[in-house]
XYZ file of N, CA and C in Angstrom:
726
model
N 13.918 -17.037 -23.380
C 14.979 -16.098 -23.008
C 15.599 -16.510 -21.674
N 17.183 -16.251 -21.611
C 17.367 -16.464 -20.127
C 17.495 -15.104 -19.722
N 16.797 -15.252 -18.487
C 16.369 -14.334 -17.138
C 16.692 -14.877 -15.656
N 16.813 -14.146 -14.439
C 16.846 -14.342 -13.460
C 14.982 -14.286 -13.225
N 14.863 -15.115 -12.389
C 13.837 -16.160 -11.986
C 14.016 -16.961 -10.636
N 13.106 -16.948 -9.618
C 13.115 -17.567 -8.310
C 12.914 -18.903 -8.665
N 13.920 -19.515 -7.334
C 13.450 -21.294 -7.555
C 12.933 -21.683 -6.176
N 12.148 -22.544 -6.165
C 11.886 -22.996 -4.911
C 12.366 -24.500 -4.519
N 13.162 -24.699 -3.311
C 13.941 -25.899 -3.165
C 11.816 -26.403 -2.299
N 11.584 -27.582 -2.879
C 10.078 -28.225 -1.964
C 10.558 -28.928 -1.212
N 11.568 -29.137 -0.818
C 12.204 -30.240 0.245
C 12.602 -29.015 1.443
N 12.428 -28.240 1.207
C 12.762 -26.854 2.366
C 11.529 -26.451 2.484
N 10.526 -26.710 1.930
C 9.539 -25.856 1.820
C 8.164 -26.280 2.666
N 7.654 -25.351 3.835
C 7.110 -26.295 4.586
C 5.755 -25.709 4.718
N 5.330 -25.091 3.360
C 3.950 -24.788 2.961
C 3.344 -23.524 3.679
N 4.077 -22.825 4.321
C 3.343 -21.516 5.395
C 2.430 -20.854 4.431
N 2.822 -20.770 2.725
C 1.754 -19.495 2.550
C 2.412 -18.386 2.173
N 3.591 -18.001 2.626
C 4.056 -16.235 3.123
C 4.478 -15.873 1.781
N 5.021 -16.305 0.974
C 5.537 -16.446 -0.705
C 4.489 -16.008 -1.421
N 3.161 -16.919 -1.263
C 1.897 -16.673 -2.390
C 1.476 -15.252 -1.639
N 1.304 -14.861 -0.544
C 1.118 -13.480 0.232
C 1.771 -12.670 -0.410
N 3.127 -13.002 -0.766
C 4.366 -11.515 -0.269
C 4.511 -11.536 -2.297
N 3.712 -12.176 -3.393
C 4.029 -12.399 -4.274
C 2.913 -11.278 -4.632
N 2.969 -10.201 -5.125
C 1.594 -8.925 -5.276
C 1.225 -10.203 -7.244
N 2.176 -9.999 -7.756
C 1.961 -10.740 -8.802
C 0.877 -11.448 -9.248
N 0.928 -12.889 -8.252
C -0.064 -13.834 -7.877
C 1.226 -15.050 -8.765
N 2.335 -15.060 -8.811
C 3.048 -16.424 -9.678
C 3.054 -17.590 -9.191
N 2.791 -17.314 -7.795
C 3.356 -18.760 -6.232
C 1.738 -18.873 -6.233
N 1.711 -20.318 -6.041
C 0.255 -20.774 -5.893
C 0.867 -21.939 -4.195
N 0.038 -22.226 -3.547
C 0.298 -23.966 -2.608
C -0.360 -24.695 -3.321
N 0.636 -25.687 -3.660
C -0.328 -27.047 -4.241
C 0.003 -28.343 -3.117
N -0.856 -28.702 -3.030
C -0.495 -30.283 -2.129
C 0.829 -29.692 -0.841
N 0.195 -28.415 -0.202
C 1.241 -28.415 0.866
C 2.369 -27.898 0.501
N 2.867 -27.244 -0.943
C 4.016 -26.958 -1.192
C 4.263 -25.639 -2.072
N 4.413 -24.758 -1.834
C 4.729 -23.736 -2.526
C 5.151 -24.041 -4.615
N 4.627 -23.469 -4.597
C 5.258 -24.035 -6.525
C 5.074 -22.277 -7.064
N 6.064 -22.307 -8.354
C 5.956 -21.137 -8.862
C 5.325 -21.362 -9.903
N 3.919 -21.190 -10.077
C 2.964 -21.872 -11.337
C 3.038 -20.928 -12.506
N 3.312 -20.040 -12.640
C 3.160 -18.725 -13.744
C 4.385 -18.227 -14.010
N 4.973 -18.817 -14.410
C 7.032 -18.197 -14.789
C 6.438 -16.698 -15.490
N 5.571 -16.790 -15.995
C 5.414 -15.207 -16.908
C 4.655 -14.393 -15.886
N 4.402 -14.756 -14.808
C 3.949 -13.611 -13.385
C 5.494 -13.589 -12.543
N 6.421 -13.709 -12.993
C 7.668 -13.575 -11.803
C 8.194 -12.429 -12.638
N 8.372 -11.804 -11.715
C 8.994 -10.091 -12.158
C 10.955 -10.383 -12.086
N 11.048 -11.226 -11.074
C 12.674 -11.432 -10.609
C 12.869 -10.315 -9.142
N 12.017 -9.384 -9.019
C 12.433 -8.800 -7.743
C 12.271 -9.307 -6.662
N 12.116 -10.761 -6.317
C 11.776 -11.540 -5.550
C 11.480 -10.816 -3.462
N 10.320 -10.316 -4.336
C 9.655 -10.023 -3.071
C 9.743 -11.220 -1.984
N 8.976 -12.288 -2.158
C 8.613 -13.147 -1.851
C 9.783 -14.024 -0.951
N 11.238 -13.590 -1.050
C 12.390 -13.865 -0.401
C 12.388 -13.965 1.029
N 12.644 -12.400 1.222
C 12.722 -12.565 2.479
C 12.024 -12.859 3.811
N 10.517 -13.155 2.774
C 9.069 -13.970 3.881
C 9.363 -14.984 3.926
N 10.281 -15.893 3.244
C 10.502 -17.122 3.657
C 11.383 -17.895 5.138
N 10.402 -18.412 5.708
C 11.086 -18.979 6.982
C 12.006 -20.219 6.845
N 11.813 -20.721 6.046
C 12.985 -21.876 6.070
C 13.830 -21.612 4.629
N 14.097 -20.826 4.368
C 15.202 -20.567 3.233
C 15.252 -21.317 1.739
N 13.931 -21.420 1.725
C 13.186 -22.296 0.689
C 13.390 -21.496 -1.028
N 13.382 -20.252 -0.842
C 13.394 -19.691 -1.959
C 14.825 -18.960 -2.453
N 15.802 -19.385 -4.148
C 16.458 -18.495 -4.307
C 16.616 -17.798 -5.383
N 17.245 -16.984 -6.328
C 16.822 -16.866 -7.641
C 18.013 -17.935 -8.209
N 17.694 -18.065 -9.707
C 17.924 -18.545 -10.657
C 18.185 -18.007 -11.993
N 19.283 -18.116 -12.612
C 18.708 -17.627 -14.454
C 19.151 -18.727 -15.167
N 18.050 -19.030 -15.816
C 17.748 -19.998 -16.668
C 16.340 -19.364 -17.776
N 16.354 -20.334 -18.617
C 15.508 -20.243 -19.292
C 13.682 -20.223 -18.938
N 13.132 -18.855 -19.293
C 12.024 -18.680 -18.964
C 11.416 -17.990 -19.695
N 10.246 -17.594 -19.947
C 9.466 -16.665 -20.660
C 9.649 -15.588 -19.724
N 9.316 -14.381 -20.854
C 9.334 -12.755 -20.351
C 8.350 -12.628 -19.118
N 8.708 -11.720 -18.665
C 7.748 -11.047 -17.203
C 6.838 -10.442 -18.534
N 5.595 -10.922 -18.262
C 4.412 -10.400 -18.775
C 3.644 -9.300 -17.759
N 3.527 -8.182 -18.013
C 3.340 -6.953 -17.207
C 1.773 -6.921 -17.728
N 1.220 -7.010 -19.047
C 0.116 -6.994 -18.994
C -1.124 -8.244 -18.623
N -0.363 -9.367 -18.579
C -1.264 -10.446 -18.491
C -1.267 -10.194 -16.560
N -0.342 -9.639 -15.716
C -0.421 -9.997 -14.392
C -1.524 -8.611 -14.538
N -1.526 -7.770 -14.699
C -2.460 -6.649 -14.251
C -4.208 -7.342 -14.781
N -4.102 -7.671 -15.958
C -5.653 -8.471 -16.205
C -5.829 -9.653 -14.894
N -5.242 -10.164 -14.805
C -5.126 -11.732 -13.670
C -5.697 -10.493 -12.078
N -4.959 -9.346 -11.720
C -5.410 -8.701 -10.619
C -6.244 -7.840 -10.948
N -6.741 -7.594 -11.977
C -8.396 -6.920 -12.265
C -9.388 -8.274 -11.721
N -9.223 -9.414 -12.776
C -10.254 -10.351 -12.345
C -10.299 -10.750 -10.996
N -9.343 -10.607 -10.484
C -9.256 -11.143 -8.981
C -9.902 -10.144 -8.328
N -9.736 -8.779 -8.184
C -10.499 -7.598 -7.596
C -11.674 -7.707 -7.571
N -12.178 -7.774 -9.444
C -13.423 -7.894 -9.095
C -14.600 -9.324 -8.455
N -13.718 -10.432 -8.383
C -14.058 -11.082 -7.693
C -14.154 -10.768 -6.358
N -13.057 -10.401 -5.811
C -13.119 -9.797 -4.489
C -14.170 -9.082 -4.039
N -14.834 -7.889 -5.107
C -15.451 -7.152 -4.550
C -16.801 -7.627 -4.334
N -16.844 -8.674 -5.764
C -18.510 -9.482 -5.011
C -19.052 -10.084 -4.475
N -17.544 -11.149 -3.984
C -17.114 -11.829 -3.054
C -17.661 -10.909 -1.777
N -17.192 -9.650 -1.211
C -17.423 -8.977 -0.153
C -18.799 -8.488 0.051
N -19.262 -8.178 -1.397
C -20.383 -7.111 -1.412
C -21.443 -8.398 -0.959
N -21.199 -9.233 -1.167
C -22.207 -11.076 -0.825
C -22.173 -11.192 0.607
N -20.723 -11.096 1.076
C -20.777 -11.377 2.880
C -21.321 -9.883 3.322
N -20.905 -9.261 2.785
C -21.219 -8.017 3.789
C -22.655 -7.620 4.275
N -23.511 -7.985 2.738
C -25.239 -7.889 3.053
C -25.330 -8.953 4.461
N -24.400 -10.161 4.513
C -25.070 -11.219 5.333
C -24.627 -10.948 6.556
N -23.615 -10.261 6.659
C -22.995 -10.491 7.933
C -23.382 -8.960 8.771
N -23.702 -7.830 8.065
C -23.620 -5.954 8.051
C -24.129 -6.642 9.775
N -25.481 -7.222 9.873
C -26.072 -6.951 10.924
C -25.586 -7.777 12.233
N -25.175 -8.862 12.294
C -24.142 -9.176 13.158
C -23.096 -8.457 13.835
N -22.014 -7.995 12.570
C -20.777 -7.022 12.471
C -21.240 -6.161 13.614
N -22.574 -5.607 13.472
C -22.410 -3.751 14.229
C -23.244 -4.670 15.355
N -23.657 -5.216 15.393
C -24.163 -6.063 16.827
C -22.646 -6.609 17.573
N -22.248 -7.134 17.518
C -20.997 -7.458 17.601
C -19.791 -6.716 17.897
N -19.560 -6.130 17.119
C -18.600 -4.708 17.322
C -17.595 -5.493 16.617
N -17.362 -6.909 15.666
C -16.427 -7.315 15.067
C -16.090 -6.915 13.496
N -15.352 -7.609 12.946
C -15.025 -7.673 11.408
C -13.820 -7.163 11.234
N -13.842 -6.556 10.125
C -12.558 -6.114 9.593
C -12.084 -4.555 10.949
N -10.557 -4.916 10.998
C -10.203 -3.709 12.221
C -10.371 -2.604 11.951
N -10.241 -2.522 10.332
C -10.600 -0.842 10.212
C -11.830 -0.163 9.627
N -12.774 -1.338 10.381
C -13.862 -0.857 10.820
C -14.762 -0.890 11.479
N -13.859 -1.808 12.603
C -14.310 -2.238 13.930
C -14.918 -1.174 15.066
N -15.692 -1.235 15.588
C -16.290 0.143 16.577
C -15.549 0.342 17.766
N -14.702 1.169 18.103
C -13.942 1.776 19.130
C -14.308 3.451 19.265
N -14.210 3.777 20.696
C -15.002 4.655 21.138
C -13.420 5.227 22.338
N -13.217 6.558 21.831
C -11.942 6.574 23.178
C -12.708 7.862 23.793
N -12.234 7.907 25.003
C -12.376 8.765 26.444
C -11.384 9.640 26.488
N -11.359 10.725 26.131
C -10.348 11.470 25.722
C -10.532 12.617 27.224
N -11.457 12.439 28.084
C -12.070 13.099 29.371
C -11.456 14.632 28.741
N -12.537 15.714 28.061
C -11.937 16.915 27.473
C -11.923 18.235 28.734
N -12.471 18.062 29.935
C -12.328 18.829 31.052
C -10.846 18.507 31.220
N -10.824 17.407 31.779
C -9.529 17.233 32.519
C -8.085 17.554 31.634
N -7.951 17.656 30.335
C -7.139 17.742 28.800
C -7.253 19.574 28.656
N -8.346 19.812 29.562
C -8.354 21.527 28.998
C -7.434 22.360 29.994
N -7.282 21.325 31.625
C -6.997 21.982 32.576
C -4.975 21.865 32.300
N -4.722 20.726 31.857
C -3.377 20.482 31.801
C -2.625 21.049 30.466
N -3.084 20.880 29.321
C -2.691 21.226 28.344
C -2.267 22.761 27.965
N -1.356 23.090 27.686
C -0.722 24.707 27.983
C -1.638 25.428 26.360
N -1.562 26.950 27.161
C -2.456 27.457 26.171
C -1.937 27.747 24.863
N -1.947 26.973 23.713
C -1.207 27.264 22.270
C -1.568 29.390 22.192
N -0.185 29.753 21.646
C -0.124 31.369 21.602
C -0.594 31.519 20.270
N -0.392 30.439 19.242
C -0.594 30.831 17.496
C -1.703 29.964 17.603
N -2.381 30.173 16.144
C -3.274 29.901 15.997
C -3.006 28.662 14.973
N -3.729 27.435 14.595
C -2.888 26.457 13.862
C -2.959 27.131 12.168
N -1.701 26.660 11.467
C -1.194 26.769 10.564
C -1.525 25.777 9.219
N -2.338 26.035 8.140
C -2.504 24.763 7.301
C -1.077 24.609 6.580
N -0.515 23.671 6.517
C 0.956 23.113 5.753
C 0.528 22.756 3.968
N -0.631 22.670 3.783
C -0.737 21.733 2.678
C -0.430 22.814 1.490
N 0.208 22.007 0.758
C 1.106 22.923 -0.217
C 0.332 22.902 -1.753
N -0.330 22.726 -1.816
C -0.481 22.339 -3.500
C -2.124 21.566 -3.503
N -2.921 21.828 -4.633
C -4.449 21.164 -5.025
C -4.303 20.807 -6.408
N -4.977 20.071 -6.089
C -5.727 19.011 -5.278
C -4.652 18.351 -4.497
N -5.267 16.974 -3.752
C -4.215 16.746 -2.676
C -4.747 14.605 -3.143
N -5.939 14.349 -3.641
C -6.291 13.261 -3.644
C -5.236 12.186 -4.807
N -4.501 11.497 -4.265
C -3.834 10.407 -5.573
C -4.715 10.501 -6.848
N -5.849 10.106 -6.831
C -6.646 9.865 -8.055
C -6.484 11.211 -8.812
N -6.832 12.011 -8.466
C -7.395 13.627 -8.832
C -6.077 14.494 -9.524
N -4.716 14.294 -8.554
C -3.564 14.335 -9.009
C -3.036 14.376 -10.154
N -1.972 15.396 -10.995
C -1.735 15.586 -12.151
C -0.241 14.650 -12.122
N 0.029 13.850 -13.516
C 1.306 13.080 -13.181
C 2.362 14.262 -13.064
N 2.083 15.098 -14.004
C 3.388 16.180 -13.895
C 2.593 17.532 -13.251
N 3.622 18.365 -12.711
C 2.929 19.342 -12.340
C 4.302 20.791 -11.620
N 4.252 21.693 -11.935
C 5.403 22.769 -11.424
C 5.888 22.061 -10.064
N 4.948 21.765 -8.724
C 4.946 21.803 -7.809
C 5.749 20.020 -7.095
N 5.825 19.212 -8.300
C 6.385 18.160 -7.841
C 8.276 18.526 -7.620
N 8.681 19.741 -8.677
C 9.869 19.667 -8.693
C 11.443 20.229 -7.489
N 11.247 18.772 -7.251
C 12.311 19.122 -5.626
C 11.551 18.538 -4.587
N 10.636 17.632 -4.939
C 9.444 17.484 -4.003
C 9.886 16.918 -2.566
N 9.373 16.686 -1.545
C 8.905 16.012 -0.672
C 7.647 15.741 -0.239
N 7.341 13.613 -1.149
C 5.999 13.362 -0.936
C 5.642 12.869 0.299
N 4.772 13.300 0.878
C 4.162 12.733 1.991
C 2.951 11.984 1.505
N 2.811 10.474 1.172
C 1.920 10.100 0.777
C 0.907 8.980 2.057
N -0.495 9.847 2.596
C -0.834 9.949 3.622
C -2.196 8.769 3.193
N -2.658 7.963 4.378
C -3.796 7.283 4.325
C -4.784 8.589 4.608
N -6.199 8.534 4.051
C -7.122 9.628 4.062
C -7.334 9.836 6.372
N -7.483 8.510 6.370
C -7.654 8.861 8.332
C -7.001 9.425 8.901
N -5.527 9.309 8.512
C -4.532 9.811 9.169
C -4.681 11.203 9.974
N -5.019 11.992 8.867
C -5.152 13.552 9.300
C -6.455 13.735 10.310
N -7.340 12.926 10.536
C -7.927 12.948 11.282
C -7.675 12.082 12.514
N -6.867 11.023 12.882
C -6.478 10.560 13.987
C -5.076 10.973 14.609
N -4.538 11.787 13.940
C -2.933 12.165 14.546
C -3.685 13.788 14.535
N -3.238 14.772 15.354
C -3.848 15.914 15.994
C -2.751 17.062 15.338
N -1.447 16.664 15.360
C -0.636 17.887 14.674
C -0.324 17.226 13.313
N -1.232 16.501 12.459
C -0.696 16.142 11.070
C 0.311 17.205 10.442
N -0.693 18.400 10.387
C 0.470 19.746 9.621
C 1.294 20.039 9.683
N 2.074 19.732 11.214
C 3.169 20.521 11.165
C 4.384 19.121 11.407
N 3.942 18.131 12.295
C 5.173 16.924 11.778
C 4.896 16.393 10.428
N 3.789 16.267 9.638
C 3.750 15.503 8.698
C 3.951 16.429 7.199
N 3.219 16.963 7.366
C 2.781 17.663 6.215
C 3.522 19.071 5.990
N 4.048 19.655 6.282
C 5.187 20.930 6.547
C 6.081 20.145 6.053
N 6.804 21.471 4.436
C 8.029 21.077 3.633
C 7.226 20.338 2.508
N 6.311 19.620 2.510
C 6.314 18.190 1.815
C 4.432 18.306 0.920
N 5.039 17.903 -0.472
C 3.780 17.654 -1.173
C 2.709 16.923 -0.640
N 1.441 16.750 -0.296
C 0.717 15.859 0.166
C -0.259 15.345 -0.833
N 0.162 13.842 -0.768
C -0.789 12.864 -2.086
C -1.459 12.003 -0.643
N -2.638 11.399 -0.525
C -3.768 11.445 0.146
C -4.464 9.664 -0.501
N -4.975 9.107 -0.076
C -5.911 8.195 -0.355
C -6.555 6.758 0.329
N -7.160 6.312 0.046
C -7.626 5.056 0.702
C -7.791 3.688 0.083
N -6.716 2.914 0.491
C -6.669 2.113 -0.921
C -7.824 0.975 -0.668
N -8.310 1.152 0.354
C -9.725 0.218 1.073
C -10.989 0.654 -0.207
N -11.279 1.834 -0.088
C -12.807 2.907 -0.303
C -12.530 3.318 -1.662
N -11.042 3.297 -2.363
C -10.939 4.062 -3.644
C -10.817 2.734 -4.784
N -10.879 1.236 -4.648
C -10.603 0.472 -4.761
C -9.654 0.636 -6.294
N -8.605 1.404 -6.361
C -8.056 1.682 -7.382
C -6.625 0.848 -7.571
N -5.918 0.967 -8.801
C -4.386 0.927 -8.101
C -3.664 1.931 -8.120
N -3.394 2.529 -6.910
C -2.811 3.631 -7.062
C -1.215 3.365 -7.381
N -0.401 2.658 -7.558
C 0.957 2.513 -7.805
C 1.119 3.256 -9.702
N -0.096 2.816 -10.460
C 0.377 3.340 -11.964
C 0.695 4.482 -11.740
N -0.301 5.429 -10.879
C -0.514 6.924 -11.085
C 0.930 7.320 -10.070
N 1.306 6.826 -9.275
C 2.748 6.802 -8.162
C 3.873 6.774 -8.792
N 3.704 5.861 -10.004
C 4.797 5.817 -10.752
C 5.451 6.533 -11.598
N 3.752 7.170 -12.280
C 4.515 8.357 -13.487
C 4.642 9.404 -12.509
N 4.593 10.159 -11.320
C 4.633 11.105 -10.332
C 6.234 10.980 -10.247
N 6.325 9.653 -9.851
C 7.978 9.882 -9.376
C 9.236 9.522 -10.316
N 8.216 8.930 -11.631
C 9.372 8.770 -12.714
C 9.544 10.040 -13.367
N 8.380 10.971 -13.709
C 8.320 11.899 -14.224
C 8.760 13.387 -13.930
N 8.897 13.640 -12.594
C 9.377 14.271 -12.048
C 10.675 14.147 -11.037
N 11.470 15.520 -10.580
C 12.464 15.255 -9.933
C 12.376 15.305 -7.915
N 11.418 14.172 -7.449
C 11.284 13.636 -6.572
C 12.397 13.534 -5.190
N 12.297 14.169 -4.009
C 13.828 13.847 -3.183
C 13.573 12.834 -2.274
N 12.306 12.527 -2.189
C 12.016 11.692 -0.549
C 10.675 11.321 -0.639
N 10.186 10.080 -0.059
C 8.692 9.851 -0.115
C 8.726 9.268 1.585
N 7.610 9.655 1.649
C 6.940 9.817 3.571
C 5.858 9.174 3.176
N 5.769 7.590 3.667
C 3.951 6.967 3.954
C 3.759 7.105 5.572
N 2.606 7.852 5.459
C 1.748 7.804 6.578
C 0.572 6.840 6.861
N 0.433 6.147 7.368
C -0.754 5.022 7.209
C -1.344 5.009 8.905
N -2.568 4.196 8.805
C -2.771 3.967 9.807
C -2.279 2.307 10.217
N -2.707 1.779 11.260
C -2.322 0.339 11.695
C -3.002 -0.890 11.314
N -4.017 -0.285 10.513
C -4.990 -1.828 10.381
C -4.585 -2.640 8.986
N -4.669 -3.553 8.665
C -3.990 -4.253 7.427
C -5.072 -3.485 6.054
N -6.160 -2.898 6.263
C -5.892 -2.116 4.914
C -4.966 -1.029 4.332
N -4.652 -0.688 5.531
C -3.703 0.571 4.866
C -2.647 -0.200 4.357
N -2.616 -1.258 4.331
C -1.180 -2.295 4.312
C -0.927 -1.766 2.558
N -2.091 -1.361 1.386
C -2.165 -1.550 0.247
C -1.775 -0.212 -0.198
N -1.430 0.448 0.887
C -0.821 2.167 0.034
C 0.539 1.670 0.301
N 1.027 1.376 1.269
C 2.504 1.058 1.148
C 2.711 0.079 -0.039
N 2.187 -0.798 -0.195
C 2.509 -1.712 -1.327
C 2.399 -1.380 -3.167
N 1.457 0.057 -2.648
C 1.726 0.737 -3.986
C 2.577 1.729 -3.673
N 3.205 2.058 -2.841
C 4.230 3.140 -3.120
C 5.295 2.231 -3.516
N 5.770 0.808 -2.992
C 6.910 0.446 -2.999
C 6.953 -0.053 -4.352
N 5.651 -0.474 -4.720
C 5.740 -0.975 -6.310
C 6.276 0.570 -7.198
N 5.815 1.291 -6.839
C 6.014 2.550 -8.137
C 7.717 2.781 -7.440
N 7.909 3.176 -6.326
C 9.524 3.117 -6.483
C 10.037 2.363 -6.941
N 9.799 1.031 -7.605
C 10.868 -0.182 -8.214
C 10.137 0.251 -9.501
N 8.938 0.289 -9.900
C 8.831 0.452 -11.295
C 9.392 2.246 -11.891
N 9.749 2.844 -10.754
C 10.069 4.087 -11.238
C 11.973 4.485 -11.605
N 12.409 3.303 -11.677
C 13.762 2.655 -11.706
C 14.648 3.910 -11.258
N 14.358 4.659 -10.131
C 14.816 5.530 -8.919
C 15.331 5.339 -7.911
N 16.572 5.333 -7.166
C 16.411 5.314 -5.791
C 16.464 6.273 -5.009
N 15.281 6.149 -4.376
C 14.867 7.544 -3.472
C 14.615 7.133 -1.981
N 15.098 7.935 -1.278
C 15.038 7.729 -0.033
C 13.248 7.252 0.543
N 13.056 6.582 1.218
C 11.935 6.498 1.636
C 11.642 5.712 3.252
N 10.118 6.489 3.953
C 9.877 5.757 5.441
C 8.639 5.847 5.337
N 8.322 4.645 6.239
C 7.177 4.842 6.616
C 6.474 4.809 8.008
């Protein structure tokens, strides 16, 4: 069939990597130093993978290619997961006792300790007159747990929050969560994909705005990357920040 399809010029191409990264797919492999698109049936055409390119190496194309295979890329990122996970569950026995000796590893779960001095915070801080307010609109609140359809999506505003969040930001309720549905999760600890269940939420219902809240460390990096997947697979355009 002809389709639009990315090409890669290898004479521009000066092997960084950022393509096979920015490709959720897995189609871009490096071979010998050079970016190649090895899986024409893992290229979707939304060429993520574009605008990570530093030397202007990548553009689309339509020509002749096989179909975007939607089910062979989701088997290809099962096997890879679960490699991943035994992959980790292998270092982690070896390394657990180093790590917390150390205070290193992964950032978001690196040991930091803050001084918040609560005398000196009691003397300055003005005395709140109300008492705090819960915002959360609707239960359950967890992505997984979540109904695709539901009364309460219609007209929504999602606030779709990393699980820490509400515990490291102090007024979550009332900037974040006030007005707005709250969907919740950890794409580190829930090792799920949450984008299927994102998708029928916002295809299925009449959706006005989606709010990611995340924290800073590169796991949360994987809730944004499933929200942005279910907004393109939810063939919507809806306002969205994060």
């Amino acid at each position: 069939m002809i389709r639009k399809i990315i090409h890669i010029d290898e004479e521009k191409c000066n092997g960084c990597g950022l393509c096979a990264s920015a490709c959720h797919e897995g189609a871009i492999d490096i071979i010998d130093g050079k970016a190649k698109l090895v899986r024409e049936n893992f290229c979707d055409g939304f060429g993520d993978c574009l605008p990570n390119c530093p030397t202007g190496a990548i553009t689309f194309e339509e020509r002749e290619a096989p179909a975007y295979d939607e089910a062979a890329v989701k088997e290809s990122q099962r096997k890879k997961m679960e490699e991943k996970l035994m992959t980790e569950q292998e270092q982690n026995m070896m390394k657990e006792v180093a790590q917390h000796a150390a205070g290193h590893g992964c950032p978001g779960s690196r040991f930091m300790q803050f001084d918040h001095n609560e005398e000196h915070q009691e003397e300055q801080a003005p005395v709140a007159s109300v008492k705090p307010v819960s915002r959360l609109m609707q239960w359950p609140c967890q992505i997984k747990l979540l109904p695709a359809q539901a009364p309460f999506y219609d007209g929504a505003k999602l606030l779709i929050a990393a699980d820490c969040t509400a515990y490291a930001y102090a007024n979550m309720h009332e900037d974040f969560m006030k007005g707005k549905i709250t969907l919740i999760g950890c794409p580190k600890l829930d090792a799920i994909d949450y984008s299927e269940k994102l998708t029928e939420i916002i295809a299925n219902n009449d959706i006005k705005s989606v709010t990611i809240v995340r924290m800073e460390v590169p796991c949360c990096g994987g809730l944004q990357r499933a929200v942005e997947t279910a907004l393109k697979k939810s063939g919507k355009f809806i306002p969205w920040q994060d």
